Amino acid sequence: MKSLQRRLWEAVEPLHAVVYFAPETAAAAKAVGLPSWWMGYFAGRVAPLGPLPEPPATAMLFGFAPRMVARSLPDAWQYAEPAVVLQTRMDAVEVALKRLLPADAPFEELAELLELAVTGCDYAARPLAAAWSSVARPATPIGRIWLAATVLREHRGDGHVLSAVAAGLRGLDTTLTHVGSGAVTREVLQSNRGWSDEDWDESVARLAGRGILDGDLRLTEPGIVLRQRIEDDTDRLATGPLDALGEDGAAEVVRIAVPLSRRIFDAGAIPLPNPMGAPRP
């Protein structure tokens, strides 16, 4: 049975993840002068932290190959300042959500609940979540929903990185355990994370040497246990927002958000499968 933390993530993640696939956000990045989609992605993801160079960005984004991040950062800041990237990205995703979601949805209620959940976040060793938590609250309920969903998403993601590192895994190693579970394919993830075939083979050998992957690149029994421990730790580290909401509040978030997230998937606004491993709730 899925934990309430995971049900909450599945319900809310699509409300955030629209930003990665919506044509509005790609157009906004291009409009401010960023010359590639990936430059828009990396600049937009870390914009609240200021004009970061590649090394700290790679450390935080974890699953991406350093060379892929280096193709975008710090060059992105020559084209647009972080504050400009941030504001245009937020404006664009709000337009996208208004296009995708029904106008009569209870946005104000959901915004208030998600903002309550954010009050339960602990930002120690969570730089991405901490940075997004410092962004000024938008004026509209839809904008508030997206920002709160983003803080919650990065809070959980930072916790996932902490869990994986504690288990002795590197970024690509963690990705391979996800592929080895059958939840997502190499074809979906390798090109989206910038790893070469040589990188991939080295990680496979490293995990096979630890008895985590078998010859068919599937998780072994110890690998399944390790992966489950990482997921359980990720859930445990995401309990703060759940504590702030209480079980009834969390259930209400799921009740409101699930139909909205399903609508996003059903409109084709987020692909299945996707690099985040987010399912249709």
CSV table of C-alpha atoms in Angstrom, one decimal:
chain,number,residue,atom,x,y,z
A,1,MET,CA,0.0,0.0,0.0
A,2,LYS,CA,1.4,3.4,-1.0
A,3,SER,CA,2.3,5.8,1.8
A,4,LEU,CA,0.4,9.0,2.2
A,5,GLN,CA,3.6,10.9,1.4
A,6,ARG,CA,3.9,9.1,-1.9
A,7,ARG,CA,0.2,9.6,-2.7
A,8,LEU,CA,0.6,13.3,-2.0
A,9,TRP,CA,3.6,13.5,-4.3
A,10,GLU,CA,1.8,11.6,-7.1
A,11,ALA,CA,-1.2,14.0,-6.8
A,12,VAL,CA,0.9,17.2,-6.7
A,13,GLU,CA,3.9,16.5,-8.9
A,14,PRO,CA,2.1,17.0,-12.2
A,15,LEU,CA,1.0,20.5,-11.2
A,16,HIS,CA,4.7,21.3,-11.0
A,17,ALA,CA,6.0,19.2,-13.8
A,18,VAL,CA,4.0,21.0,-16.5
A,19,VAL,CA,6.8,23.5,-16.5
A,20,TYR,CA,9.1,21.0,-18.2
A,21,PHE,CA,6.9,20.3,-21.1
A,22,ALA,CA,4.6,23.2,-21.8
A,23,PRO,CA,5.2,25.2,-25.0
A,24,GLU,CA,4.7,28.4,-23.0
A,25,THR,CA,7.7,27.9,-20.9
A,26,ALA,CA,9.9,27.0,-23.8
A,27,ALA,CA,8.7,30.1,-25.6
A,28,ALA,CA,9.4,32.3,-22.6
A,29,ALA,CA,13.0,31.1,-22.3
A,30,LYS,CA,13.5,31.7,-26.0
A,31,ALA,CA,11.9,35.2,-25.7
A,32,VAL,CA,14.5,36.3,-23.1
A,33,GLY,CA,17.3,35.1,-25.3
A,34,LEU,CA,18.2,31.6,-24.0
A,35,PRO,CA,19.3,29.8,-27.2
A,36,SER,CA,18.4,26.2,-26.3
A,37,TRP,CA,15.6,24.3,-24.5
A,38,TRP,CA,18.1,22.8,-22.1
A,39,MET,CA,19.6,26.1,-21.2
A,40,GLY,CA,16.1,27.3,-20.4
A,41,TYR,CA,15.6,24.2,-18.2
A,42,PHE,CA,18.8,24.5,-16.2
A,43,ALA,CA,18.6,28.3,-15.9
A,44,GLY,CA,15.0,28.1,-14.9
A,45,ARG,CA,15.5,25.3,-12.3
A,46,VAL,CA,18.3,27.1,-10.4
A,47,ALA,CA,17.3,30.7,-11.1
A,48,PRO,CA,16.2,31.5,-7.4
A,49,LEU,CA,19.8,30.7,-6.4
A,50,GLY,CA,21.3,33.4,-8.6
A,51,PRO,CA,23.9,33.1,-11.4
A,52,LEU,CA,25.3,29.7,-10.5
A,53,PRO,CA,28.2,28.1,-12.3
A,54,GLU,CA,28.1,24.4,-13.2
A,55,PRO,CA,29.7,22.6,-10.2
A,56,PRO,CA,27.1,23.6,-7.5
A,57,ALA,CA,24.3,23.2,-10.0
A,58,THR,CA,25.4,19.7,-10.9
A,59,ALA,CA,25.7,18.8,-7.2
A,60,MET,CA,22.1,19.8,-6.6
A,61,LEU,CA,20.6,18.4,-9.8
A,62,PHE,CA,22.5,15.1,-9.1
A,63,GLY,CA,21.1,12.9,-11.8
A,64,PHE,CA,22.5,15.0,-14.7
A,65,ALA,CA,25.9,14.5,-16.3
A,66,PRO,CA,28.2,17.4,-15.4
A,67,ARG,CA,29.0,18.0,-19.1
A,68,MET,CA,25.4,18.4,-19.9
A,69,VAL,CA,24.9,21.1,-17.2
A,70,ALA,CA,28.2,22.8,-18.3
A,71,ARG,CA,26.8,23.3,-21.8
A,72,SER,CA,24.2,25.7,-20.2
A,73,LEU,CA,25.7,27.1,-17.1
A,74,PRO,CA,27.1,29.7,-16.5
A,75,ASP,CA,26.7,30.7,-20.1
A,76,ALA,CA,22.9,31.2,-19.6
A,77,TRP,CA,23.5,34.3,-17.4
A,78,GLN,CA,25.2,36.1,-20.4
A,79,TYR,CA,21.8,36.0,-22.1
A,80,ALA,CA,19.4,36.7,-19.2
A,81,GLU,CA,19.7,37.5,-15.5
A,82,PRO,CA,18.3,34.9,-13.1
A,83,ALA,CA,15.5,37.2,-11.9
A,84,VAL,CA,14.3,37.7,-15.5
A,85,VAL,CA,14.4,33.9,-16.2
A,86,LEU,CA,12.6,33.2,-13.0
A,87,GLN,CA,9.7,35.7,-13.5
A,88,THR,CA,9.1,34.9,-17.2
A,89,ARG,CA,9.2,31.1,-16.3
A,90,MET,CA,6.6,31.6,-13.6
A,91,ASP,CA,4.4,33.7,-15.7
A,92,ALA,CA,4.5,31.2,-18.6
A,93,VAL,CA,3.7,28.2,-16.5
A,94,GLU,CA,0.7,30.0,-15.0
A,95,VAL,CA,-0.6,30.6,-18.6
A,96,ALA,CA,-0.1,26.9,-19.3
A,97,LEU,CA,-2.0,25.8,-16.2
A,98,LYS,CA,-4.8,28.1,-17.0
A,99,ARG,CA,-5.0,26.6,-20.5
A,100,LEU,CA,-5.0,23.0,-19.1
A,101,LEU,CA,-7.2,23.2,-16.0
A,102,PRO,CA,-10.9,24.0,-15.6
A,103,ALA,CA,-11.7,27.6,-14.6
A,104,ASP,CA,-14.1,26.5,-11.9
A,105,ALA,CA,-11.6,24.3,-10.0
A,106,PRO,CA,-11.1,25.1,-6.3
A,107,PHE,CA,-7.7,26.8,-6.9
A,108,GLU,CA,-7.9,29.1,-3.8
A,109,GLU,CA,-8.5,26.1,-1.5
A,110,LEU,CA,-5.7,24.1,-3.0
A,111,ALA,CA,-3.3,27.0,-2.9
A,112,GLU,CA,-4.0,27.5,0.8
A,113,LEU,CA,-3.5,23.8,1.6
A,114,LEU,CA,-0.2,23.5,-0.4
A,115,GLU,CA,1.1,26.7,1.3
A,116,LEU,CA,0.2,25.1,4.6
A,117,ALA,CA,2.2,22.0,3.6
A,118,VAL,CA,5.2,24.2,2.7
A,119,THR,CA,5.3,25.5,6.3
A,120,GLY,CA,6.3,22.0,7.3
A,121,CYS,CA,9.4,21.9,5.1
A,122,ASP,CA,12.8,21.7,6.8
A,123,TYR,CA,15.4,23.2,4.5
A,124,ALA,CA,18.6,21.9,6.2
A,125,ALA,CA,20.8,20.4,3.4
A,126,ARG,CA,18.0,21.1,0.9
A,127,PRO,CA,19.4,24.0,-1.2
A,128,LEU,CA,16.9,23.8,-4.1
A,129,ALA,CA,13.9,23.7,-1.9
A,130,ALA,CA,15.2,26.5,0.3
A,131,ALA,CA,15.8,28.7,-2.7
A,132,TRP,CA,12.4,28.2,-4.1
A,133,SER,CA,10.8,28.8,-0.7
A,134,SER,CA,12.3,32.3,-0.8
A,135,VAL,CA,10.5,33.3,-4.1
A,136,ALA,CA,7.8,35.9,-3.6
A,137,ARG,CA,4.3,34.5,-3.5
A,138,PRO,CA,2.4,35.1,-6.8
A,139,ALA,CA,-0.8,37.1,-6.8
A,140,THR,CA,-3.0,34.5,-8.4
A,141,PRO,CA,-4.2,31.2,-6.9
A,142,ILE,CA,-2.8,29.2,-9.9
A,143,GLY,CA,0.6,30.9,-9.5
A,144,ARG,CA,0.6,30.1,-5.8
A,145,ILE,CA,-0.3,26.5,-6.5
A,146,TRP,CA,2.6,26.1,-8.9
A,147,LEU,CA,5.1,27.8,-6.6
A,148,ALA,CA,4.0,25.7,-3.5
A,149,ALA,CA,4.0,22.5,-5.6
A,150,THR,CA,7.6,23.4,-6.7
A,151,VAL,CA,8.8,23.9,-3.2
A,152,LEU,CA,7.3,20.6,-2.1
A,153,ARG,CA,8.7,18.9,-5.2
A,154,GLU,CA,12.3,20.2,-4.6
A,155,HIS,CA,12.0,19.4,-0.9
A,156,ARG,CA,11.2,15.8,-1.7
A,157,GLY,CA,13.8,15.7,-4.4
A,158,ASP,CA,16.5,17.1,-2.2
A,159,GLY,CA,15.6,14.4,0.4
A,160,HIS,CA,15.8,11.8,-2.3
A,161,VAL,CA,19.4,12.9,-3.1
A,162,LEU,CA,20.3,12.7,0.6
A,163,SER,CA,18.9,9.2,0.7
A,164,ALA,CA,20.8,8.1,-2.4
A,165,VAL,CA,24.1,9.6,-1.2
A,166,ALA,CA,23.7,7.9,2.2
A,167,ALA,CA,23.3,4.6,0.3
A,168,GLY,CA,26.6,5.1,-1.4
A,169,LEU,CA,25.1,5.9,-4.8
A,170,ARG,CA,26.2,8.5,-7.4
A,171,GLY,CA,23.8,10.3,-9.6
A,172,LEU,CA,23.9,7.9,-12.5
A,173,ASP,CA,23.9,4.9,-10.1
A,174,THR,CA,20.7,6.1,-8.6
A,175,THR,CA,19.2,6.5,-12.1
A,176,LEU,CA,20.3,3.0,-13.0
A,177,THR,CA,18.5,1.6,-9.9
A,178,HIS,CA,15.4,3.3,-11.2
A,179,VAL,CA,15.8,1.8,-14.6
A,180,GLY,CA,16.6,-1.6,-13.0
A,181,SER,CA,13.3,-1.5,-11.2
A,182,GLY,CA,11.5,-1.4,-14.6
A,183,ALA,CA,9.8,1.9,-13.8
A,184,VAL,CA,11.4,3.8,-16.6
A,185,THR,CA,13.6,2.9,-19.6
A,186,ARG,CA,17.2,3.6,-20.5
A,187,GLU,CA,15.9,5.3,-23.7
A,188,VAL,CA,13.9,7.8,-21.7
A,189,LEU,CA,16.6,8.6,-19.2
A,190,GLN,CA,20.0,8.4,-20.8
A,191,SER,CA,19.6,11.1,-23.4
A,192,ASN,CA,17.5,13.3,-21.0
A,193,ARG,CA,20.3,13.2,-18.4
A,194,GLY,CA,23.3,13.5,-20.7
A,195,TRP,CA,25.2,10.3,-19.8
A,196,SER,CA,27.5,8.7,-22.4
A,197,ASP,CA,27.5,5.0,-23.1
A,198,GLU,CA,30.9,4.8,-21.3
A,199,ASP,CA,29.4,6.5,-18.3
A,200,TRP,CA,26.5,4.1,-18.4
A,201,ASP,CA,28.7,1.0,-18.6
A,202,GLU,CA,30.9,2.2,-15.7
A,203,SER,CA,27.9,2.7,-13.5
A,204,VAL,CA,26.5,-0.8,-14.5
A,205,ALA,CA,29.9,-2.3,-13.6
A,206,ARG,CA,30.0,-0.5,-10.3
A,207,LEU,CA,26.5,-1.6,-9.3
A,208,ALA,CA,27.0,-5.2,-10.5
A,209,GLY,CA,30.2,-5.3,-8.4
A,210,ARG,CA,28.0,-4.4,-5.4
A,211,GLY,CA,25.5,-7.1,-6.3
A,212,ILE,CA,22.8,-4.5,-7.0
A,213,LEU,CA,22.2,-5.3,-10.7
A,214,ASP,CA,22.2,-8.7,-12.4
A,215,GLY,CA,23.4,-9.5,-15.9
A,216,ASP,CA,20.1,-8.4,-17.4
A,217,LEU,CA,20.5,-5.0,-15.8
A,218,ARG,CA,17.6,-5.7,-13.4
A,219,LEU,CA,17.7,-5.2,-9.7
A,220,THR,CA,18.8,-8.2,-7.7
A,221,GLU,CA,17.2,-9.0,-4.4
A,222,PRO,CA,19.7,-6.9,-2.5
A,223,GLY,CA,19.2,-4.2,-5.2
A,224,ILE,CA,15.4,-4.3,-4.6
A,225,VAL,CA,16.0,-3.9,-0.9
A,226,LEU,CA,18.3,-1.0,-1.4
A,227,ARG,CA,16.0,0.8,-3.8
A,228,GLN,CA,13.1,0.3,-1.4
A,229,ARG,CA,15.2,1.7,1.4
A,230,ILE,CA,15.9,4.8,-0.6
A,231,GLU,CA,12.3,5.3,-1.4
A,232,ASP,CA,11.3,4.7,2.2
A,233,ASP,CA,13.9,7.2,3.4
A,234,THR,CA,12.6,9.7,0.8
A,235,ASP,CA,9.1,9.3,2.2
A,236,ARG,CA,10.4,9.6,5.8
A,237,LEU,CA,12.3,12.8,4.9
A,238,ALA,CA,9.1,14.2,3.3
A,239,THR,CA,7.0,13.9,6.4
A,240,GLY,CA,7.2,17.6,7.5
A,241,PRO,CA,4.7,18.8,4.9
A,242,LEU,CA,2.4,15.9,5.9
A,243,ASP,CA,2.7,16.8,9.5
A,244,ALA,CA,1.7,20.4,8.8
A,245,LEU,CA,-1.3,19.3,6.8
A,246,GLY,CA,-2.5,16.5,9.1
A,247,GLU,CA,-4.0,13.4,7.5
A,248,ASP,CA,-7.3,15.1,6.8
A,249,GLY,CA,-5.6,18.0,5.1
A,250,ALA,CA,-3.3,15.7,3.1
A,251,ALA,CA,-6.4,13.7,2.0
A,252,GLU,CA,-8.1,16.9,0.9
A,253,VAL,CA,-5.0,17.9,-1.2
A,254,VAL,CA,-5.2,14.5,-2.9
A,255,ARG,CA,-8.9,14.8,-3.4
A,256,ILE,CA,-8.6,18.2,-5.2
A,257,ALA,CA,-5.3,17.6,-7.0
A,258,VAL,CA,-5.7,14.2,-8.4
A,259,PRO,CA,-8.5,15.2,-11.0
A,260,LEU,CA,-6.4,18.2,-12.0
A,261,SER,CA,-3.2,16.1,-12.4
A,262,ARG,CA,-5.1,13.5,-14.4
A,263,ARG,CA,-6.5,16.2,-16.6
A,264,ILE,CA,-2.9,17.3,-17.3
A,265,PHE,CA,-1.8,13.8,-18.3
A,266,ASP,CA,-4.9,13.2,-20.3
A,267,ALA,CA,-4.3,16.4,-22.3
A,268,GLY,CA,-0.9,15.0,-23.2
A,269,ALA,CA,0.8,17.9,-21.4
A,270,ILE,CA,3.2,15.4,-19.6
A,271,PRO,CA,4.3,12.2,-21.4
A,272,LEU,CA,4.0,8.7,-20.0
A,273,PRO,CA,6.6,7.4,-19.2
A,274,ASN,CA,8.5,10.6,-18.2
A,275,PRO,CA,12.0,11.2,-16.9
A,276,MET,CA,10.6,12.0,-13.4
A,277,GLY,CA,9.0,8.6,-13.1
A,278,ALA,CA,5.7,10.3,-12.2
A,279,PRO,CA,2.7,8.2,-12.8
A,280,ARG,CA,-0.8,9.3,-13.7
A,281,PRO,CA,-2.4,9.4,-10.3
